[in-house]
Amino acid sequence: MKQDYYEVLGISKGATAAEIKKAYRKKAIEFHPDKNPGDSSAEEMFKKAAEAYEILGNEDKRAKYDRFGHQAFDGGGGFGGGGMNMDDIFSQFGDIFGGGFGGGGFSGFGGGGGQRRVKGSNLRIRVSLTLEEIANGTEKKIKVKRKVQAAGTTYKTCTTCNGSGQVTRITNTILGRMQTASPCNVCGGAGQIIDQKPDDADAQGLKVQEETVSIKIPAGVEDGMQLKVTSKGNDAPGNGIPGDLLVAIEEKPHASLQREGDNLHYDLYISYSEAALGASREIDTVTGKVRIKVEEGVQSGKILRLRGKGISNLNGYGKGDLLVHVNVWTPKTLNKEQREFFEKMASDDNFKPNPEKSDKSFFEKVKDMFS
Ligand code: ZN
């Protein structure tokens, strides 16, 4: 189980944006690889803190995390939940340390992490799913237009930064010599520039190509969740790494089933006669039609629970149920003969309501449903 992001940063759920930033800054300094060379547990903490800040430091992502937990971001089903790499983390620092990170006693980007690599931009798509697809999980093949390195493009080392992707400047201050590093503005931090490229490629040697991407959707996803398919975003130029494909989940409404978490609800309408005599009816489920029996003498408002006929839980906690709500349909108009029949029954004691203890009230049934 993944550690709670608030715990990672050592803050409460109600922390303000400023408190979150401060807490992250503290952790980043404490566990920075330059301060803990060769210490893999410090590096792990450093990455964890960065991942936590990536989410909690963003209002939208934080709201999503508060609602859905970790699966809101890595899908819980093998969507590259490996967290952030060092490049992502260092690129986040400008925001936290106000640029010029590296002047404050660290040696700058990378440390032991080697050459900084540029990452391609992320792509975003929406995938619309039926309740049936969500219930059981599915695999979608989606056509995506992504930028790829055009055939025939070659790169050479950037002469401005000598391939390091950054330029460092030494300045003398009253505190001593300060070194500041910033991305090279000739190569954009890639360390490489274009040598040759075909005519149809853009300035970075990339061109748009349509590609079919296979996306595994785990069972139990919800509308508004986002899945990540690693490296299926746009390519970066040169030896950079591709961005990610972010997949937003949309749930199509179902004609007769309503979803509530992992449970499903179905409204069954039966006639007076069926309520009195009993009935056998076919209803929709996410795995096809199912025949159910309604006992004679059933009361309106009764809930039949079909165990395991709901949605598979996203975190693997089994399956929800299908709750069938029995509604007895009252005719809105009566002909003369029918009117006479009901008038006769009105004085029949057997037609007078006489609920027993076993005929639970509506509120008790609702209570039962959630127990
Ligand atoms: Zn450069």
XYZ file of N, CA and C in Angstrom, residues 340-354:
45
model
N -65.340 -0.789 -10.093
C -66.251 -1.593 -9.248
C -65.472 -2.656 -8.465
N -64.483 -3.238 -9.144
C -63.661 -4.264 -8.503
C -62.932 -3.686 -7.286
N -62.297 -2.527 -7.479
C -61.522 -1.946 -6.371
C -62.422 -1.401 -5.267
N -63.602 -0.916 -5.667
C -64.555 -0.450 -4.645
C -64.985 -1.614 -3.755
N -65.143 -2.755 -4.389
C -65.543 -3.952 -3.640
C -64.402 -4.358 -2.686
N -63.155 -4.271 -3.210
C -62.003 -4.695 -2.404
C -61.717 -3.729 -1.251
N -62.186 -2.490 -1.419
C -61.905 -1.473 -0.401
C -62.474 -1.876 0.954
N -63.545 -2.641 0.922
C -64.142 -3.034 2.207
C -63.662 -4.416 2.655
N -62.819 -5.028 1.811
C -62.301 -6.366 2.154
C -61.130 -6.228 3.124
N -61.235 -6.848 4.276
C -60.185 -6.742 5.304
C -58.807 -7.186 4.794
N -58.812 -8.148 3.888
C -57.537 -8.671 3.365
C -56.764 -7.613 2.569
N -57.444 -6.565 2.117
C -56.790 -5.490 1.353
C -56.354 -4.329 2.228
N -56.679 -4.368 3.516
C -56.280 -3.284 4.422
C -54.811 -3.463 4.804
N -54.043 -2.351 4.759
C -52.633 -2.469 5.149
C -52.513 -3.001 6.574
N -51.615 -3.949 6.750
C -51.429 -4.546 8.067
C -49.965 -4.962 8.201
